mmCIF file of C-alpha atoms in Angstrom:
data_model
loop_
_atom_site.group_PDB
_atom_site.id
_atom_site.type_symbol
_atom_site.label_atom_id
_atom_site.label_comp_id
_atom_site.label_asym_id
_atom_site.label_seq_id
_atom_site.Cartn_x
_atom_site.Cartn_y
_atom_site.Cartn_z
ATOM 1 C CA MET B 15 3.368 -14.566 -26.787
ATOM 2 C CA LYS B 16 3.212 -10.575 -26.578
ATOM 3 C CA LEU B 17 -0.234 -10.841 -26.815
ATOM 4 C CA ARG B 18 -0.253 -13.014 -23.724
ATOM 5 C CA SER B 19 2.144 -11.027 -21.662
ATOM 6 C CA LEU B 20 -0.150 -7.893 -22.359
ATOM 7 C CA LEU B 21 -3.109 -9.762 -21.492
ATOM 8 C CA LEU B 22 -1.388 -10.801 -18.127
ATOM 9 C CA TRP B 23 -0.198 -7.403 -17.364
ATOM 10 C CA SER B 24 -3.651 -6.094 -18.056
ATOM 11 C CA LEU B 25 -4.932 -8.782 -15.506
ATOM 12 C CA LEU B 26 -2.268 -7.896 -12.988
ATOM 13 C CA ALA B 27 -3.151 -4.009 -13.384
ATOM 14 C CA ALA B 28 -6.872 -5.132 -13.041
ATOM 15 C CA GLY B 29 -6.212 -6.767 -9.638
ATOM 16 C CA GLY B 30 -4.263 -3.982 -8.627
ATOM 17 C CA MET B 31 -7.153 -1.419 -9.150
ATOM 18 C CA THR B 32 -9.586 -3.061 -7.215
ATOM 19 C CA ALA B 33 -7.339 -3.256 -4.210
ATOM 20 C CA SER B 34 -8.419 -0.485 -1.449
ATOM 21 C CA ALA B 35 -6.067 0.548 1.297
ATOM 22 C CA HIS B 36 -9.166 0.626 3.863
ATOM 23 C CA HIS B 37 -12.063 -0.901 2.412
ATOM 24 C CA SER B 38 -13.730 -2.660 -0.483
ATOM 25 C CA PHE B 39 -15.392 -0.028 -2.621
ATOM 26 C CA ALA B 40 -18.233 -2.527 -3.862
ATOM 27 C CA MET B 41 -20.916 -0.723 -2.132
ATOM 28 C CA PHE B 42 -20.446 1.992 -4.931
ATOM 29 C CA ASP B 43 -21.846 1.438 -8.365
ATOM 30 C CA SER B 44 -19.174 2.249 -10.722
ATOM 31 C CA GLU B 45 -20.910 1.088 -13.922
ATOM 32 C CA ASN B 46 -23.430 3.992 -13.308
ATOM 33 C CA GLN B 47 -21.552 6.825 -12.803
ATOM 34 C CA ILE B 48 -22.986 10.462 -12.459
ATOM 35 C CA ARG B 49 -22.208 14.017 -12.734
ATOM 36 C CA LEU B 50 -22.798 16.701 -10.136
ATOM 37 C CA SER B 51 -22.148 20.212 -9.952
ATOM 38 C CA GLY B 52 -22.864 22.220 -6.717
ATOM 39 C CA LYS B 53 -21.378 24.211 -3.879
ATOM 40 C CA VAL B 54 -18.604 22.730 -1.324
ATOM 41 C CA THR B 55 -20.228 22.553 2.468
ATOM 42 C CA GLU B 56 -16.938 21.219 3.877
ATOM 43 C CA PHE B 57 -13.823 19.762 2.714
ATOM 44 C CA ARG B 58 -12.129 17.279 4.873
ATOM 45 C CA TRP B 59 -8.688 16.319 4.453
ATOM 46 C CA GLN B 60 -7.871 13.267 6.529
ATOM 47 C CA ASN B 61 -7.048 9.762 6.976
ATOM 48 C CA PRO B 62 -8.200 7.060 6.099
ATOM 49 C CA HIS B 63 -10.282 8.809 3.210
ATOM 50 C CA ILE B 64 -10.752 12.645 2.428
ATOM 51 C CA TYR B 65 -14.446 13.933 1.910
ATOM 52 C CA ILE B 66 -15.937 16.430 -0.065
ATOM 53 C CA HIS B 67 -19.445 17.626 1.236
ATOM 54 C CA LEU B 68 -21.479 18.870 -1.919
ATOM 55 C CA GLN B 69 -24.557 20.828 -2.107
ATOM 56 C CA ALA B 70 -25.824 19.694 -5.755
ATOM 57 C CA PRO B 71 -28.777 18.307 -7.372
ATOM 58 C CA ASP B 72 -29.111 14.578 -7.918
ATOM 59 C CA PRO B 73 -29.614 13.579 -11.478
ATOM 60 C CA LYS B 74 -33.594 14.138 -11.153
ATOM 61 C CA GLY B 75 -32.784 17.677 -9.840
ATOM 62 C CA LYS B 76 -33.334 17.377 -6.482
ATOM 63 C CA MET B 77 -31.276 19.240 -4.418
ATOM 64 C CA ARG B 78 -29.039 16.857 -2.081
ATOM 65 C CA HIS B 79 -26.276 16.878 0.540
ATOM 66 C CA TRP B 80 -23.640 14.729 -0.946
ATOM 67 C CA THR B 81 -20.906 12.931 1.290
ATOM 68 C CA ILE B 82 -18.297 12.246 -1.325
ATOM 69 C CA GLU B 83 -15.201 9.903 -0.589
ATOM 70 C CA CYS B 84 -11.870 10.308 -2.190
ATOM 71 C CA ALA B 85 -8.731 8.678 -1.366
ATOM 72 C CA ASN B 86 -6.423 9.470 1.563
ATOM 73 C CA PRO B 87 -4.159 12.277 1.554
ATOM 74 C CA GLY B 88 -0.794 10.336 0.739
ATOM 75 C CA ILE B 89 -2.205 9.073 -2.380
ATOM 76 C CA LEU B 90 -3.930 12.268 -3.594
ATOM 77 C CA ASN B 91 -0.639 13.923 -2.856
ATOM 78 C CA ARG B 92 1.041 11.916 -4.868
ATOM 79 C CA LEU B 93 -1.256 12.886 -7.745
ATOM 80 C CA GLY B 94 -0.587 16.449 -7.206
ATOM 81 C CA TRP B 95 -3.647 17.344 -4.993
ATOM 82 C CA LYS B 96 -3.260 20.026 -2.129
ATOM 83 C CA PHE B 97 -4.740 19.931 1.392
ATOM 84 C CA ASN B 98 -6.044 23.405 0.434
ATOM 85 C CA MET B 99 -7.226 23.277 -2.936
ATOM 86 C CA ILE B 100 -10.934 22.667 -2.092
ATOM 87 C CA LYS B 101 -12.411 25.352 0.265
ATOM 88 C CA LYS B 102 -15.859 26.230 1.864
ATOM 89 C CA ASP B 103 -18.386 27.605 -0.844
ATOM 90 C CA ASP B 104 -16.206 26.733 -3.777
ATOM 91 C CA GLN B 105 -17.948 25.657 -7.025
ATOM 92 C CA LEU B 106 -16.987 21.957 -7.914
ATOM 93 C CA THR B 107 -18.190 19.814 -10.852
ATOM 94 C CA VAL B 108 -17.388 16.021 -9.944
ATOM 95 C CA VAL B 109 -17.955 12.560 -11.683
ATOM 96 C CA VAL B 110 -18.826 9.824 -9.090
ATOM 97 C CA ALA B 111 -20.128 6.596 -8.466
ATOM 98 C CA PRO B 112 -23.135 6.972 -6.269
ATOM 99 C CA LEU B 113 -23.936 4.395 -3.089
ATOM 100 C CA ARG B 114 -26.059 1.385 -4.415
ATOM 101 C CA THR B 115 -28.429 2.045 -1.649
ATOM 102 C CA GLY B 116 -29.669 5.445 -3.204
ATOM 103 C CA GLU B 117 -28.248 7.547 -0.017
ATOM 104 C CA ALA B 118 -26.383 10.652 -0.879
ATOM 105 C CA GLY B 119 -23.107 9.249 -0.822
ATOM 106 C CA ALA B 120 -20.659 8.163 -3.528
ATOM 107 C CA LEU B 121 -17.006 7.452 -4.310
ATOM 108 C CA LEU B 122 -15.165 10.078 -6.430
ATOM 109 C CA LYS B 123 -13.952 9.256 -10.002
ATOM 110 C CA GLN B 124 -13.062 13.176 -11.189
ATOM 111 C CA VAL B 125 -13.190 16.303 -9.980
ATOM 112 C CA LYS B 126 -12.786 19.841 -12.008
ATOM 113 C CA LEU B 127 -12.078 22.639 -9.883
ATOM 114 C CA ALA B 128 -13.342 26.471 -10.322
ATOM 115 C CA ASP B 129 -10.265 27.346 -11.943
ATOM 116 C CA GLY B 130 -10.604 24.443 -14.229
ATOM 117 C CA ARG B 131 -8.074 22.176 -13.234
ATOM 118 C CA VAL B 132 -9.277 18.314 -13.300
ATOM 119 C CA PHE B 133 -7.716 15.802 -10.719
ATOM 120 C CA GLY B 134 -8.455 11.949 -10.483
ATOM 121 C CA ASN B 135 -8.651 10.032 -7.508
ATOM 122 C CA GLY B 136 -5.979 7.513 -7.854
ATOM 123 C CA ALA B 137 -5.890 3.872 -9.033
ATOM 124 C CA PRO B 138 -7.807 2.173 -6.183
ATOM 125 C CA ALA B 139 -10.785 4.213 -7.118
ATOM 126 C CA GLY B 140 -10.652 3.731 -10.873
ATOM 127 C CA PRO B 141 -11.224 5.928 -13.978
ATOM 128 C CA PRO B 142 -14.587 7.738 -14.777
ATOM 129 C CA THR B 143 -16.559 6.453 -17.521
ATOM 130 C CA ILE B 144 -18.747 9.671 -18.517
ATOM 131 C CA SER B 145 -16.951 13.029 -19.045
ATOM 132 C CA ILE B 146 -16.786 15.675 -16.755
ATOM 133 C CA GLU B 147 -17.376 18.093 -19.256
ATOM 134 C CA ASP B 148 -20.673 17.172 -20.268
ATOM 135 C CA GLY B 149 -21.685 13.735 -18.476
ATOM 136 C CA LYS B 150 -21.592 11.878 -21.874
ATOM 137 C CA PRO B 151 -20.014 8.408 -21.807
ATOM 138 C CA LEU B 152 -16.066 8.389 -22.479
ATOM 139 C CA PRO B 153 -14.782 5.910 -24.733
ATOM 140 C CA LYS B 154 -13.501 2.545 -23.059
ATOM 141 C CA ALA B 155 -9.890 2.744 -22.019
ATOM 142 C CA ALA B 156 -7.637 1.118 -24.477
ATOM 143 C CA THR B 157 -5.319 -1.838 -23.101
ATOM 144 C CA PRO B 158 -2.037 -0.700 -21.634
ATOM 145 C CA MET R 771 63.602 23.076 7.375
ATOM 146 C CA MET R 772 61.444 21.204 9.915
ATOM 147 C CA ARG R 773 58.573 23.362 8.086
ATOM 148 C CA ALA R 774 59.458 22.105 4.491
ATOM 149 C CA LEU R 775 59.502 18.493 6.067
ATOM 150 C CA LEU R 776 56.233 18.766 7.368
ATOM 151 C CA VAL R 777 54.734 20.060 4.216
ATOM 152 C CA THR R 778 56.329 17.329 2.196
ATOM 153 C CA ILE R 779 54.775 14.596 4.695
ATOM 154 C CA ALA R 780 51.551 16.545 4.164
ATOM 155 C CA GLY R 781 51.629 16.519 0.693
ATOM 156 C CA ALA R 782 52.287 12.814 0.400
ATOM 157 C CA ALA R 783 49.623 12.069 3.029
ATOM 158 C CA LEU R 784 47.219 13.707 0.567
ATOM 159 C CA LEU R 785 48.709 12.156 -2.394
ATOM 160 C CA ALA R 786 48.092 8.856 -0.668
ATOM 161 C CA THR R 787 44.483 9.706 0.556
ATOM 162 C CA ALA R 788 43.954 10.770 -2.877
ATOM 163 C CA GLY R 789 45.027 7.378 -4.337
ATOM 164 C CA CYS R 790 42.598 5.521 -1.857
ATOM 165 C CA THR R 791 39.828 7.848 -2.637
ATOM 166 C CA SER R 792 40.503 6.874 -6.345
ATOM 167 C CA GLY R 793 40.518 3.322 -5.797
ATOM 168 C CA LYS R 794 37.078 3.455 -4.394
ATOM 169 C CA GLU R 795 35.685 5.559 -7.067
ATOM 170 C CA GLU R 796 36.862 2.488 -9.427
ATOM 171 C CA THR R 797 35.090 -0.073 -7.249
ATOM 172 C CA ALA R 798 31.631 2.356 -7.073
ATOM 173 C CA THR R 799 31.900 2.341 -10.772
ATOM 174 C CA THR R 800 31.539 -1.385 -11.209
ATOM 175 C CA GLN R 801 28.890 -1.277 -8.405
ATOM 176 C CA ASP R 802 27.574 2.011 -8.019
ATOM 177 C CA PHE R 803 25.958 1.206 -4.610
ATOM 178 C CA ASP R 804 26.484 -0.247 -1.621
ATOM 179 C CA PRO R 805 24.302 -3.420 -1.848
ATOM 180 C CA LYS R 806 23.654 -3.541 2.292
ATOM 181 C CA ASP R 807 22.399 -0.137 2.263
ATOM 182 C CA PHE R 808 18.685 -0.630 1.973
ATOM 183 C CA SER R 809 17.992 2.966 3.352
ATOM 184 C CA GLY R 810 15.703 5.098 1.711
ATOM 185 C CA THR R 811 11.767 4.866 0.291
ATOM 186 C CA TRP R 812 10.562 2.393 -1.473
ATOM 187 C CA ASP R 813 7.383 1.489 -3.444
ATOM 188 C CA ARG R 814 5.878 -1.948 -4.157
ATOM 189 C CA TYR R 815 6.810 -3.006 -7.696
ATOM 190 C CA PRO R 816 5.614 -2.610 -10.282
ATOM 191 C CA LEU R 817 2.370 0.010 -8.924
ATOM 192 C CA PRO R 818 -0.889 -0.321 -10.360
ATOM 193 C CA THR R 819 -0.252 2.666 -12.212
ATOM 194 C CA ASP R 820 3.067 1.736 -13.639
ATOM 195 C CA ALA R 821 3.360 1.473 -17.276
ATOM 196 C CA GLN R 822 4.440 -2.265 -18.232
ATOM 197 C CA PRO R 823 8.028 -2.476 -16.987
ATOM 198 C CA ASP R 824 10.676 -2.349 -19.880
ATOM 199 C CA PRO R 825 12.129 -6.163 -19.502
ATOM 200 C CA THR R 826 15.650 -5.092 -20.840
ATOM 201 C CA THR R 827 16.006 -2.511 -17.995
ATOM 202 C CA ARG R 828 13.802 -3.311 -15.320
ATOM 203 C CA PRO R 829 13.554 -6.829 -13.100
ATOM 204 C CA PRO R 830 10.932 -9.262 -13.948
ATOM 205 C CA VAL R 831 7.368 -8.618 -12.520
ATOM 206 C CA PRO R 832 7.170 -10.987 -9.411
ATOM 207 C CA GLY R 833 4.389 -13.881 -9.803
ATOM 208 C CA ALA R 834 1.037 -13.714 -8.143
ATOM 209 C CA ILE R 835 1.137 -15.282 -4.418
ATOM 210 C CA PRO R 836 -0.374 -18.625 -4.576
ATOM 211 C CA ASP R 837 -3.027 -19.563 -2.328
ATOM 212 C CA PRO R 838 -1.722 -20.764 1.266
ATOM 213 C CA PRO R 839 -1.130 -24.755 1.250
ATOM 214 C CA LEU R 840 -3.749 -25.088 4.155
ATOM 215 C CA LYS R 841 -3.991 -28.643 5.482
ATOM 216 C CA PRO R 842 -7.607 -30.133 4.422
ATOM 217 C CA GLU R 843 -9.251 -29.365 7.576
ATOM 218 C CA TYR R 844 -8.561 -25.654 7.333
ATOM 219 C CA LEU R 845 -8.605 -25.284 3.730
ATOM 220 C CA ALA R 846 -12.425 -25.793 3.520
ATOM 221 C CA GLU R 847 -12.984 -23.095 5.896
ATOM 222 C CA TRP R 848 -10.616 -20.788 4.101
ATOM 223 C CA GLN R 849 -12.100 -21.218 0.894
ATOM 224 C CA ALA R 850 -15.642 -20.699 2.202
ATOM 225 C CA GLU R 851 -14.533 -17.305 3.797
ATOM 226 C CA ARG R 852 -12.957 -16.169 0.323
ATOM 227 C CA LYS R 853 -16.264 -17.277 -1.350
ATOM 228 C CA ARG R 854 -18.447 -14.986 1.284
ATOM 229 C CA ILE R 855 -16.011 -12.028 0.517
ATOM 230 C CA ASP R 856 -16.344 -12.578 -2.980
ATOM 231 C CA GLU R 857 -20.024 -12.780 -3.110
ATOM 232 C CA ALA R 858 -20.346 -9.800 -0.897
ATOM 233 C CA ASN R 859 -18.295 -7.817 -3.101
ATOM 234 C CA ALA R 860 -20.256 -8.983 -6.164
ATOM 235 C CA ALA R 861 -23.684 -7.933 -4.111
ATOM 236 C CA GLY R 862 -22.046 -4.673 -3.796
ATOM 237 C CA LYS R 863 -22.285 -5.326 0.142
ATOM 238 C CA PRO R 864 -18.613 -5.292 1.026
ATOM 239 C CA ILE R 865 -18.015 -7.537 4.527
ATOM 240 C CA ALA R 866 -16.048 -5.128 6.881
ATOM 241 C CA SER R 867 -12.444 -5.958 7.225
ATOM 242 C CA HIS R 868 -9.887 -4.712 9.840
ATOM 243 C CA TYR R 869 -9.138 -1.939 7.711
ATOM 244 C CA THR R 870 -12.558 -0.762 8.179
ATOM 245 C CA HIS R 871 -11.716 -0.703 11.970
ATOM 246 C CA CYS R 872 -8.145 1.096 11.486
ATOM 247 C CA ILE R 873 -6.636 -2.205 12.221
ATOM 248 C CA PRO R 874 -3.023 -2.252 10.886
ATOM 249 C CA ASP R 875 -1.901 -4.988 8.586
ATOM 250 C CA GLY R 876 0.927 -6.495 10.729
ATOM 251 C CA MET R 877 3.160 -9.322 9.262
ATOM 252 C CA PRO R 878 3.786 -10.520 6.744
ATOM 253 C CA ALA R 879 1.187 -7.964 5.249
ATOM 254 C CA MET R 880 3.083 -4.716 5.863
ATOM 255 C CA MET R 881 6.031 -5.881 3.724
ATOM 256 C CA GLN R 882 3.539 -5.789 0.529
ATOM 257 C CA ALA R 883 4.172 -2.144 0.643
ATOM 258 C CA MET R 884 0.457 -1.073 0.064
ATOM 259 C CA PHE R 885 1.872 2.603 0.565
ATOM 260 C CA PRO R 886 5.616 3.720 0.237
ATOM 261 C CA MET R 887 7.919 2.150 2.846
ATOM 262 C CA GLU R 888 10.733 3.367 4.446
ATOM 263 C CA ILE R 889 13.832 1.445 5.509
ATOM 264 C CA LEU R 890 16.348 2.712 8.023
ATOM 265 C CA VAL R 891 19.598 0.858 8.687
ATOM 266 C CA THR R 892 21.564 1.602 11.703
ATOM 267 C CA PRO R 893 24.169 -0.623 13.463
ATOM 268 C CA ARG R 894 21.360 -2.095 15.848
ATOM 269 C CA GLN R 895 18.490 -2.724 13.750
ATOM 270 C CA ILE R 896 17.022 -2.408 10.479
ATOM 271 C CA THR R 897 13.401 -0.559 10.487
ATOM 272 C CA PHE R 898 10.704 -0.723 8.256
ATOM 273 C CA ILE R 899 7.922 2.160 8.167
ATOM 274 C CA GLN R 900 4.682 1.711 6.169
ATOM 275 C CA GLU R 901 3.023 4.844 5.542
ATOM 276 C CA ALA R 902 -0.272 3.115 5.493
ATOM 277 C CA TYR R 903 -1.251 2.865 9.463
ATOM 278 C CA ASN R 904 1.877 4.461 10.565
ATOM 279 C CA GLN R 905 3.411 0.860 10.823
ATOM 280 C CA VAL R 906 6.744 0.458 12.337
ATOM 281 C CA ARG R 907 8.654 -2.979 12.250
ATOM 282 C CA ARG R 908 12.179 -3.158 14.110
ATOM 283 C CA VAL R 909 14.147 -5.928 13.070
ATOM 284 C CA TYR R 910 17.370 -6.398 15.341
ATOM 285 C CA PHE R 911 20.798 -7.371 14.182
ATOM 286 C CA ASN R 912 22.640 -10.287 15.496
ATOM 287 C CA ASP R 913 19.956 -10.873 18.053
ATOM 288 C CA THR R 914 18.272 -13.892 19.197
ATOM 289 C CA LEU R 915 14.561 -14.889 19.007
ATOM 290 C CA PRO R 916 12.727 -15.618 22.250
ATOM 291 C CA ALA R 917 11.312 -19.041 22.560
ATOM 292 C CA VAL R 918 7.863 -19.381 21.014
ATOM 293 C CA GLU R 919 6.099 -19.831 24.190
ATOM 294 C CA ASP R 920 8.003 -16.971 25.677
ATOM 295 C CA ALA R 921 7.161 -14.882 22.539
ATOM 296 C CA GLU R 922 4.497 -11.976 23.557
ATOM 297 C CA PRO R 923 2.137 -11.935 20.391
ATOM 298 C CA GLY R 924 1.837 -8.934 18.526
ATOM 299 C CA PHE R 925 1.231 -7.296 15.010
ATOM 300 C CA TRP R 926 4.773 -7.186 13.672
ATOM 301 C CA GLY R 927 5.900 -9.892 16.421
ATOM 302 C CA HIS R 928 9.854 -10.514 17.224
ATOM 303 C CA ALA R 929 12.317 -10.175 14.555
ATOM 304 C CA VAL R 930 16.031 -10.571 14.185
ATOM 305 C CA ALA R 931 18.295 -10.428 11.116
ATOM 306 C CA HIS R 932 21.876 -11.424 9.943
ATOM 307 C CA TRP R 933 23.836 -10.833 6.658
ATOM 308 C CA GLU R 934 24.762 -13.891 4.591
ATOM 309 C CA GLY R 935 26.818 -12.285 1.885
ATOM 310 C CA ASN R 936 24.636 -9.415 0.463
ATOM 311 C CA ASP R 937 21.300 -11.016 1.536
ATOM 312 C CA LEU R 938 19.733 -9.781 4.458
ATOM 313 C CA VAL R 939 17.905 -12.804 6.180
ATOM 314 C CA THR R 940 15.124 -12.394 8.758
ATOM 315 C CA GLU R 941 13.198 -14.623 10.967
ATOM 316 C CA THR R 942 10.106 -13.445 12.767
ATOM 317 C CA ILE R 943 7.706 -14.811 15.308
ATOM 318 C CA GLY R 944 5.318 -13.958 17.406
ATOM 319 C CA ILE R 945 1.984 -12.888 15.413
ATOM 320 C CA LYS R 946 -1.175 -12.514 16.801
ATOM 321 C CA ASP R 947 -3.915 -14.899 16.134
ATOM 322 C CA ARG R 948 -6.139 -12.547 14.579
ATOM 323 C CA VAL R 949 -3.278 -10.851 12.444
ATOM 324 C CA ARG R 950 -4.054 -12.967 9.297
ATOM 325 C CA PHE R 951 -2.758 -12.436 5.799
ATOM 326 C CA ARG R 952 -4.981 -13.115 3.103
ATOM 327 C CA ASN R 953 -7.336 -14.535 5.963
ATOM 328 C CA THR R 954 -5.326 -17.669 6.505
ATOM 329 C CA PRO R 955 -5.199 -18.744 10.116
ATOM 330 C CA HIS R 956 -1.938 -19.712 11.778
ATOM 331 C CA SER R 957 -0.671 -21.311 15.150
ATOM 332 C CA ALA R 958 1.901 -19.515 17.424
ATOM 333 C CA SER R 959 4.500 -21.530 15.978
ATOM 334 C CA MET R 960 4.247 -19.841 12.699
ATOM 335 C CA ARG R 961 7.702 -18.579 11.230
ATOM 336 C CA ILE R 962 8.035 -15.887 8.620
ATOM 337 C CA HIS R 963 11.365 -16.074 7.099
ATOM 338 C CA GLU R 964 12.713 -13.497 4.267
ATOM 339 C CA ARG R 965 15.752 -13.311 2.245
ATOM 340 C CA MET R 966 16.107 -9.517 0.932
ATOM 341 C CA ARG R 967 18.938 -8.333 -1.079
ATOM 342 C CA MET R 968 19.178 -5.472 -3.583
ATOM 343 C CA ILE R 969 18.764 -6.395 -7.611
ATOM 344 C CA ASP R 970 20.433 -3.334 -8.625
ATOM 345 C CA ARG R 971 20.665 0.230 -6.604
ATOM 346 C CA ASP R 972 16.812 0.883 -7.393
ATOM 347 C CA HIS R 973 15.343 -2.806 -6.705
ATOM 348 C CA ILE R 974 15.025 -4.538 -3.647
ATOM 349 C CA GLU R 975 13.832 -8.374 -3.897
ATOM 350 C CA ASN R 976 12.065 -9.821 -0.908
ATOM 351 C CA GLU R 977 11.948 -14.106 -0.767
ATOM 352 C CA VAL R 978 9.383 -14.766 1.811
ATOM 353 C CA THR R 979 8.616 -18.192 3.168
ATOM 354 C CA VAL R 980 5.963 -18.905 6.037
ATOM 355 C CA GLU R 981 6.121 -21.935 7.568
ATOM 356 C CA ASP R 982 3.749 -23.467 10.077
ATOM 357 C CA PRO R 983 3.453 -26.942 10.572
ATOM 358 C CA GLU R 984 0.373 -26.930 12.457
ATOM 359 C CA TYR R 985 -1.825 -25.375 9.753
ATOM 360 C CA LEU R 986 0.150 -25.457 6.688
ATOM 361 C CA THR R 987 1.311 -28.632 4.500
ATOM 362 C CA GLY R 988 4.376 -27.258 3.589
ATOM 363 C CA PRO R 989 6.134 -23.834 3.022
ATOM 364 C CA TRP R 990 4.235 -21.111 1.686
ATOM 365 C CA ARG R 991 6.544 -19.109 -0.616
ATOM 366 C CA TRP R 992 6.045 -16.196 -2.667
ATOM 367 C CA LYS R 993 8.152 -12.784 -3.862
ATOM 368 C CA TRP R 994 7.959 -9.135 -3.336
ATOM 369 C CA VAL R 995 9.911 -6.526 -5.184
ATOM 370 C CA TYR R 996 10.282 -3.113 -4.179
ATOM 371 C CA GLN R 997 11.378 -0.025 -6.371
ATOM 372 C CA ARG R 998 13.139 2.841 -5.046
ATOM 373 C CA ARG R 999 11.336 5.983 -5.173
ATOM 374 C CA PRO R 1000 13.931 8.841 -4.958
ATOM 375 C CA ASP R 1001 13.382 11.792 -2.547
ATOM 376 C CA TYR R 1002 10.050 11.028 -1.262
ATOM 377 C CA LYS R 1003 8.732 12.454 1.863
ATOM 378 C CA MET R 1004 6.855 9.637 3.844
ATOM 379 C CA TYR R 1005 3.250 11.011 4.721
ATOM 380 C CA GLU R 1006 1.651 10.574 8.419
ATOM 381 C CA TYR R 1007 -1.459 8.157 8.319
ATOM 382 C CA VAL R 1008 -3.488 8.435 11.250
ATOM 383 C CA CYS R 1009 -6.592 6.393 10.929
ATOM 384 C CA GLU R 1010 -8.603 8.845 12.833
ATOM 385 C CA ASP R 1011 -12.059 10.513 11.853
ATOM 386 C CA ASN R 1012 -12.799 7.259 10.299
ATOM 387 C CA ARG R 1013 -16.082 7.568 8.516
ATOM 388 C CA GLU R 1014 -16.727 3.962 7.467
ATOM 389 C CA PHE R 1015 -17.931 1.741 10.069
ATOM 390 C CA ALA R 1016 -19.017 -1.954 10.155
ATOM 391 C CA ASP R 1017 -22.678 -2.300 10.126
ATOM 392 C CA PRO R 1018 -23.723 -4.091 13.831
ATOM 393 C CA GLU R 1019 -26.393 -5.955 12.074
ATOM 394 C CA THR R 1020 -24.896 -6.984 8.723
ATOM 395 C CA GLY R 1021 -21.281 -6.535 9.412
ATOM 396 C CA GLU R 1022 -21.071 -4.393 6.154
ATOM 397 C CA ALA R 1023 -18.581 -1.639 5.548
ATOM 398 C CA ARG R 1024 -20.459 1.350 5.601
ATOM 399 C CA LEU R 1025 -20.078 5.124 4.641
ATOM 400 C CA ARG R 1026 -21.131 7.240 7.476
ATOM 401 C CA ILE R 1027 -23.328 10.092 5.291
ATOM 402 C CA ASP R 1028 -24.499 13.335 6.522
ATOM 403 C CA THR R 1029 -28.085 13.481 7.520
ATOM 404 C CA GLU R 1030 -29.434 15.163 4.292
#
């Protein structure tokens, strides 16, 4: 009975995870996340989504201009983000789910600021599957 | 002498007042909240990030919302559309929804409390403010609804409320045809009934019943529960500078990326 209740709960939680306020995130490949390090060219704190523009090499070493989608100011404020915590020319490391099309767009999973603080991107965006420290796969999250 | 009398009267009044206050406090101890004061900020319950609620201290988790009991002539089309959406998501090519165009929920979807919801109770009305899309819904106490044919359609429609004991009972009509909860079509005759009550000082339950004799075989019922979010200050949500768009050729929700 307890196991069944736990399973039901994890299903409910998973259902909630896929919900997005503004649009489905299905265009992003969350199964093949990548780690990027580079310099911020613009930080747009706005609804319905926040954007980090990052000049960073892709995993093959080609320098690209990334448009990285985050959740919205309400969700991220509630997680402890601040509108001014990222600035132009900041050096960032991110874990993202890239667009399936191969274009230089992505959904943020986790960000590490220049001062070492690490922030997630809220429940709808889902968790990182690789380490922001070294890009290696993380152990799968335990069932709640 | 006169002054002494006045002091005595004032003292007696003070004692009487103190007695009244004490009585109120005793009442407040047995029920430490006003069951008709929904004022405050509320989240849906549970949030996806919440730990599994402890059933000994928290209300039961509401069940899943059932599929709409559509008449057979509408059900097939509804199922086909859901399949199309599911397949598009599975293929990584999500179909643009009204959200992609920054179109708000309207009723009844806004009451799911996607983001925090503020409730203001004032003598004339109860006002629901949903953070997502800056939605505002005004429900008027002891008012009458217009006839269906006179109800100008809108996102939040026309709504009235009255108290039945400690239950707030609302009725809503006049929802735009294209405002569809879970893609469910409806007629101008759709009525949304809600019965809201405070389960305790920190939880409100909302029993929703949708009736539409033209499209539904019977009432469509579900329950939402809200949990208090103390001291929360609502954020603005202006869906401007939207960088998602519906691809005009495919209808897919796309991310507008900067040219490399």
